[in-house]
mmCIF file of C-alpha atoms in Angstrom:
data_model
loop_
_atom_site.group_PDB
_atom_site.id
_atom_site.type_symbol
_atom_site.label_atom_id
_atom_site.label_comp_id
_atom_site.label_asym_id
_atom_site.label_seq_id
_atom_site.Cartn_x
_atom_site.Cartn_y
_atom_site.Cartn_z
ATOM 1 C CA ALA A 1 -3.396 -13.490 22.768
ATOM 2 C CA GLN A 2 -3.876 -13.361 19.362
ATOM 3 C CA THR A 3 -1.575 -13.130 16.734
ATOM 4 C CA VAL A 4 -1.576 -12.408 12.777
ATOM 5 C CA THR A 5 1.108 -13.422 10.478
ATOM 6 C CA GLN A 6 2.324 -12.621 7.240
ATOM 7 C CA SER A 7 5.034 -14.593 6.032
ATOM 8 C CA GLN A 8 5.659 -13.249 2.507
ATOM 9 C CA PRO A 9 7.614 -9.761 2.862
ATOM 10 C CA GLU A 10 7.307 -9.142 -0.846
ATOM 11 C CA MET A 11 5.520 -10.173 -3.513
ATOM 12 C CA SER A 12 5.837 -9.107 -7.436
ATOM 13 C CA VAL A 13 2.974 -9.396 -10.172
ATOM 14 C CA GLN A 14 2.975 -8.020 -13.381
ATOM 15 C CA GLU A 15 0.120 -5.108 -14.368
ATOM 16 C CA ALA A 16 -3.163 -6.839 -14.922
ATOM 17 C CA GLU A 17 -2.047 -10.082 -13.885
ATOM 18 C CA THR A 18 -3.913 -11.273 -10.492
ATOM 19 C CA VAL A 19 -1.517 -12.038 -6.972
ATOM 20 C CA THR A 20 -2.925 -13.326 -3.580
ATOM 21 C CA LEU A 21 -1.510 -11.978 -0.453
ATOM 22 C CA SER A 22 -1.006 -14.922 2.707
ATOM 23 C CA CYS A 23 -2.156 -14.102 6.194
ATOM 24 C CA THR A 24 -2.371 -16.531 9.066
ATOM 25 C CA TYR A 25 -3.919 -15.774 12.838
ATOM 26 C CA ASP A 26 -3.999 -17.354 16.072
ATOM 27 C CA THR A 27 -6.871 -16.893 18.329
ATOM 28 C CA SER A 28 -9.174 -18.899 20.500
ATOM 29 C CA GLU A 29 -12.022 -16.698 20.003
ATOM 30 C CA SER A 30 -14.951 -18.030 17.627
ATOM 31 C CA ASP A 31 -16.315 -14.147 16.857
ATOM 32 C CA TYR A 32 -14.315 -11.412 15.007
ATOM 33 C CA TYR A 33 -12.789 -9.505 12.387
ATOM 34 C CA LEU A 34 -10.420 -9.948 9.977
ATOM 35 C CA PHE A 35 -9.090 -7.080 7.644
ATOM 36 C CA TRP A 36 -6.984 -6.038 4.814
ATOM 37 C CA TYR A 37 -5.475 -2.491 4.780
ATOM 38 C CA LYS A 38 -3.347 -0.854 2.337
ATOM 39 C CA GLN A 39 -0.431 1.789 2.874
ATOM 40 C CA PRO A 40 1.147 3.592 -0.093
ATOM 41 C CA PRO A 41 3.974 5.671 0.117
ATOM 42 C CA SER A 42 1.998 9.084 1.321
ATOM 43 C CA ARG A 43 1.741 6.693 4.860
ATOM 44 C CA GLN A 44 -1.861 6.479 5.242
ATOM 45 C CA MET A 45 -3.814 3.532 5.858
ATOM 46 C CA ILE A 46 -6.278 2.461 3.860
ATOM 47 C CA LEU A 47 -9.159 -0.150 4.695
ATOM 48 C CA VAL A 48 -9.501 -2.466 1.632
ATOM 49 C CA ILE A 49 -11.918 -4.973 2.970
ATOM 50 C CA ARG A 50 -12.901 -6.375 6.382
ATOM 51 C CA GLN A 51 -14.608 -9.867 6.796
ATOM 52 C CA GLU A 52 -16.745 -10.909 9.584
ATOM 53 C CA ALA A 53 -15.626 -14.488 10.946
ATOM 54 C CA TYR A 54 -19.372 -15.492 11.247
ATOM 55 C CA LYS A 55 -19.749 -14.958 7.538
ATOM 56 C CA GLN A 56 -19.377 -17.795 5.657
ATOM 57 C CA GLN A 57 -19.686 -15.985 2.313
ATOM 58 C CA ASN A 58 -16.521 -14.280 1.239
ATOM 59 C CA ALA A 59 -16.196 -11.024 1.079
ATOM 60 C CA THR A 60 -15.447 -8.547 -2.058
ATOM 61 C CA GLU A 61 -14.979 -5.396 -3.107
ATOM 62 C CA ASN A 62 -14.578 -4.769 -6.747
ATOM 63 C CA ARG A 63 -10.883 -6.664 -7.799
ATOM 64 C CA PHE A 64 -10.293 -7.218 -3.879
ATOM 65 C CA SER A 65 -11.206 -10.704 -2.732
ATOM 66 C CA VAL A 66 -10.255 -12.738 0.254
ATOM 67 C CA ASN A 67 -10.385 -16.016 0.802
ATOM 68 C CA PHE A 68 -11.121 -16.935 4.630
ATOM 69 C CA GLN A 69 -10.762 -20.737 5.686
ATOM 70 C CA LYS A 70 -11.780 -19.936 9.169
ATOM 71 C CA ALA A 71 -10.504 -23.773 10.237
ATOM 72 C CA ALA A 72 -7.081 -23.100 9.207
ATOM 73 C CA LYS A 73 -7.168 -19.939 10.213
ATOM 74 C CA SER A 74 -6.247 -18.100 7.263
ATOM 75 C CA PHE A 75 -7.054 -15.098 5.641
ATOM 76 C CA SER A 76 -5.387 -14.523 1.974
ATOM 77 C CA LEU A 77 -5.947 -11.204 0.138
ATOM 78 C CA LYS A 78 -6.438 -11.849 -4.326
ATOM 79 C CA ILE A 79 -6.249 -8.677 -6.276
ATOM 80 C CA SER A 80 -7.460 -8.676 -9.698
ATOM 81 C CA ASP A 81 -6.470 -7.388 -12.689
ATOM 82 C CA SER A 82 -3.284 -5.663 -11.018
ATOM 83 C CA GLN A 83 -2.629 -2.268 -11.600
ATOM 84 C CA LEU A 84 0.270 0.201 -10.764
ATOM 85 C CA GLY A 85 -1.794 2.279 -8.134
ATOM 86 C CA ASP A 86 -2.145 -1.185 -5.893
ATOM 87 C CA ALA A 87 1.732 -1.082 -5.871
ATOM 88 C CA ALA A 88 1.637 -0.265 -1.690
ATOM 89 C CA MET A 89 2.369 -2.077 1.625
ATOM 90 C CA TYR A 90 -0.253 -4.523 2.465
ATOM 91 C CA PHE A 91 -1.604 -5.415 6.311
ATOM 92 C CA CYS A 92 -3.661 -7.601 7.430
ATOM 93 C CA ALA A 93 -5.080 -7.372 11.207
ATOM 94 C CA TYR A 94 -7.627 -9.248 13.494
ATOM 95 C CA ARG A 95 -9.762 -7.604 15.467
ATOM 96 C CA SER A 96 -11.816 -9.267 18.211
ATOM 97 C CA ALA A 97 -15.563 -9.057 18.217
ATOM 98 C CA ASN A 98 -16.514 -9.197 21.973
ATOM 99 C CA SER A 99 -13.919 -7.070 23.940
ATOM 100 C CA ASN A 100 -10.872 -5.159 23.696
ATOM 101 C CA TYR A 101 -11.547 -4.112 20.132
ATOM 102 C CA GLN A 102 -7.808 -3.089 19.346
ATOM 103 C CA LEU A 103 -6.384 -4.499 16.019
ATOM 104 C CA ILE A 104 -3.891 -7.025 16.193
ATOM 105 C CA TRP A 105 -1.672 -6.301 12.453
ATOM 106 C CA GLY A 106 0.924 -8.306 10.753
ATOM 107 C CA ALA A 107 4.094 -7.066 9.778
ATOM 108 C CA GLY A 108 3.186 -6.561 6.068
ATOM 109 C CA THR A 109 4.059 -7.771 2.916
ATOM 110 C CA LYS A 110 5.396 -5.045 0.128
ATOM 111 C CA LEU A 111 3.505 -5.433 -3.094
ATOM 112 C CA ILE A 112 5.294 -4.532 -6.588
ATOM 113 C CA ILE A 113 3.320 -4.181 -9.897
ATOM 114 C CA LYS A 114 5.830 -4.501 -12.659
ATOM 115 C CA PRO A 115 4.647 -2.602 -15.854
ATOM 116 C CA GLU B 1 -15.174 15.442 4.610
ATOM 117 C CA ALA B 2 -11.497 16.326 5.680
ATOM 118 C CA GLY B 3 -9.571 13.307 7.093
ATOM 119 C CA VAL B 4 -7.384 13.211 9.626
ATOM 120 C CA ALA B 5 -4.237 15.772 9.802
ATOM 121 C CA GLN B 6 -1.024 15.115 11.004
ATOM 122 C CA SER B 7 1.947 17.374 11.657
ATOM 123 C CA PRO B 8 4.479 17.637 10.872
ATOM 124 C CA ARG B 9 5.224 15.499 8.070
ATOM 125 C CA TYR B 10 9.167 14.811 8.912
ATOM 126 C CA LYS B 11 11.167 15.348 11.984
ATOM 127 C CA ILE B 12 14.634 14.791 13.017
ATOM 128 C CA ILE B 13 15.718 15.161 16.063
ATOM 129 C CA GLU B 14 18.705 14.572 18.214
ATOM 130 C CA LYS B 15 19.013 11.320 21.214
ATOM 131 C CA ARG B 16 17.628 12.815 24.063
ATOM 132 C CA GLN B 17 15.812 16.071 22.435
ATOM 133 C CA SER B 18 11.732 16.623 23.188
ATOM 134 C CA VAL B 19 9.189 16.029 20.164
ATOM 135 C CA ALA B 20 5.959 16.672 19.990
ATOM 136 C CA PHE B 21 3.250 15.412 17.391
ATOM 137 C CA TRP B 22 -0.449 17.088 16.766
ATOM 138 C CA CYS B 23 -3.564 15.400 15.167
ATOM 139 C CA ASN B 24 -6.710 16.912 14.333
ATOM 140 C CA PRO B 25 -9.416 13.698 13.740
ATOM 141 C CA ILE B 26 -12.241 14.225 11.280
ATOM 142 C CA SER B 27 -14.987 16.105 13.040
ATOM 143 C CA GLY B 28 -17.188 14.551 15.738
ATOM 144 C CA HIS B 29 -15.172 11.668 16.001
ATOM 145 C CA ALA B 30 -15.067 10.753 19.410
ATOM 146 C CA THR B 31 -12.078 8.197 19.682
ATOM 147 C CA LEU B 32 -8.559 8.896 19.091
ATOM 148 C CA TYR B 33 -5.863 6.244 18.545
ATOM 149 C CA TRP B 34 -1.904 7.159 18.397
ATOM 150 C CA TYR B 35 0.290 4.262 16.584
ATOM 151 C CA GLN B 36 3.626 3.693 16.692
ATOM 152 C CA GLN B 37 4.962 2.211 13.247
ATOM 153 C CA ILE B 38 9.146 0.915 13.196
ATOM 154 C CA LEU B 39 9.721 0.006 9.543
ATOM 155 C CA GLY B 40 8.902 -3.317 8.464
ATOM 156 C CA GLN B 41 6.466 -4.219 11.368
ATOM 157 C CA GLY B 42 2.947 -3.491 11.336
ATOM 158 C CA PRO B 43 1.156 -0.769 13.750
ATOM 159 C CA LYS B 44 1.726 -0.925 17.608
ATOM 160 C CA LEU B 45 -0.896 0.827 19.791
ATOM 161 C CA LEU B 46 0.275 3.404 21.765
ATOM 162 C CA ILE B 47 -2.839 4.775 23.526
ATOM 163 C CA GLN B 48 -6.440 5.391 22.562
ATOM 164 C CA PHE B 49 -8.800 8.103 23.950
ATOM 165 C CA GLN B 50 -12.586 8.161 24.332
ATOM 166 C CA ASN B 51 -13.503 11.973 23.647
ATOM 167 C CA ASN B 52 -10.854 13.470 26.286
ATOM 168 C CA GLY B 53 -10.726 10.430 28.640
ATOM 169 C CA VAL B 54 -8.326 7.500 28.092
ATOM 170 C CA VAL B 55 -9.446 4.343 27.466
ATOM 171 C CA ASP B 56 -6.164 2.351 26.969
ATOM 172 C CA ASP B 57 -2.401 3.456 27.601
ATOM 173 C CA SER B 58 -0.848 -0.248 28.431
ATOM 174 C CA GLN B 59 1.543 0.218 25.823
ATOM 175 C CA LEU B 60 2.335 3.655 25.993
ATOM 176 C CA PRO B 61 6.275 3.899 27.373
ATOM 177 C CA LYS B 62 5.269 6.180 30.203
ATOM 178 C CA ASP B 63 8.430 7.254 31.519
ATOM 179 C CA ARG B 64 9.191 9.591 28.088
ATOM 180 C CA PHE B 65 5.883 9.587 26.468
ATOM 181 C CA SER B 66 2.605 10.770 27.070
ATOM 182 C CA ALA B 67 -0.266 11.865 25.186
ATOM 183 C CA GLU B 68 -3.368 14.646 25.686
ATOM 184 C CA ARG B 69 -6.479 15.259 24.070
ATOM 185 C CA LEU B 70 -8.064 18.558 25.291
ATOM 186 C CA LYS B 71 -11.817 19.523 25.219
ATOM 187 C CA GLY B 72 -12.152 15.639 23.431
ATOM 188 C CA VAL B 73 -10.938 16.931 19.768
ATOM 189 C CA ASP B 74 -6.803 17.874 18.899
ATOM 190 C CA SER B 75 -4.299 15.535 20.115
ATOM 191 C CA THR B 76 -1.023 15.918 21.449
ATOM 192 C CA LEU B 77 1.669 12.858 21.954
ATOM 193 C CA LYS B 78 5.200 14.212 23.694
ATOM 194 C CA ILE B 79 8.510 12.367 23.501
ATOM 195 C CA GLN B 80 11.208 13.074 25.984
ATOM 196 C CA PRO B 81 13.427 12.627 26.057
ATOM 197 C CA ALA B 82 13.774 10.673 22.833
ATOM 198 C CA LYS B 83 15.995 7.404 21.840
ATOM 199 C CA LEU B 84 17.337 6.432 19.072
ATOM 200 C CA GLU B 85 14.531 3.261 19.210
ATOM 201 C CA ASP B 86 12.052 5.791 18.807
ATOM 202 C CA SER B 87 12.501 6.489 15.243
ATOM 203 C CA ALA B 88 9.560 5.516 13.661
ATOM 204 C CA VAL B 89 6.345 6.398 12.010
ATOM 205 C CA TYR B 90 3.371 7.907 14.124
ATOM 206 C CA LEU B 91 0.353 7.261 12.608
ATOM 207 C CA CYS B 92 -2.898 8.896 14.368
ATOM 208 C CA ALA B 93 -6.741 7.080 13.537
ATOM 209 C CA SER B 94 -10.428 8.228 14.587
ATOM 210 C CA SER B 95 -13.483 6.697 14.411
ATOM 211 C CA PHE B 96 -16.663 7.500 15.119
ATOM 212 C CA LEU B 97 -18.460 4.207 16.805
ATOM 213 C CA GLN B 98 -15.573 2.711 18.926
ATOM 214 C CA GLY B 99 -17.204 -1.340 18.973
ATOM 215 C CA GLN B 100 -18.072 -4.238 16.666
ATOM 216 C CA ASN B 101 -18.545 -1.647 13.738
ATOM 217 C CA GLU B 102 -15.629 0.463 14.416
ATOM 218 C CA LYS B 103 -14.164 1.937 11.173
ATOM 219 C CA LEU B 104 -10.862 3.806 11.615
ATOM 220 C CA PHE B 105 -9.732 6.599 9.679
ATOM 221 C CA PHE B 106 -6.100 7.110 9.383
ATOM 222 C CA GLY B 107 -3.629 10.155 8.912
ATOM 223 C CA SER B 108 -0.470 10.081 6.967
ATOM 224 C CA GLY B 109 1.701 9.873 9.675
ATOM 225 C CA THR B 110 4.844 11.850 11.029
ATOM 226 C CA GLN B 111 8.251 9.635 10.048
ATOM 227 C CA LEU B 112 10.379 10.567 13.645
ATOM 228 C CA SER B 113 14.289 9.994 13.038
ATOM 229 C CA VAL B 114 16.500 10.035 15.981
ATOM 230 C CA LEU B 115 19.857 10.635 15.262
#
């Protein structure tokens, strides 16, 4: 069975600085998708970024980028120029591309932005 | 475009009582999910509907939890009777296209406290 691990329960960063959130996963599949979701205090999960495993190029969305290391089964999220609005829980998630499209979630990392 | 609507936002009940949550997905979204998110954990899938049919309810505690999606639109999730360990946020999500290119849209959840 697939698993997703986020080893950092909490991270803090100074406003305008860069922070990296870690995520590792375990799977025997070669084709899958990885996601980072943001959950602010409003509780609504918001998709931040998505990576297809077959793509070597790391996904980017404005200030958010990932470092996808397929062999190491690592999928970290880098947030550049951190803003106060980035403060939230961040969840890493995995989904098979072949069958059973359910998301497998990590336990989350709480990101604190220091003004 | 209206988002996924959930109500109530908060609910406090005593153990052994019953409770129901309501979800109205985005118009046209055939797939609907109910997740349970215990504090400090990622979401756990309880049940997945495709239109008004159940796709997966393998993790739904069927002795106390039930869900329905009449007419393939709104959905209700019921707990009867509630236990202390049911205290969690219950998230509803919907998607237009289930499968590899699926994008989930989440509601703001119902926070349940069982005393």
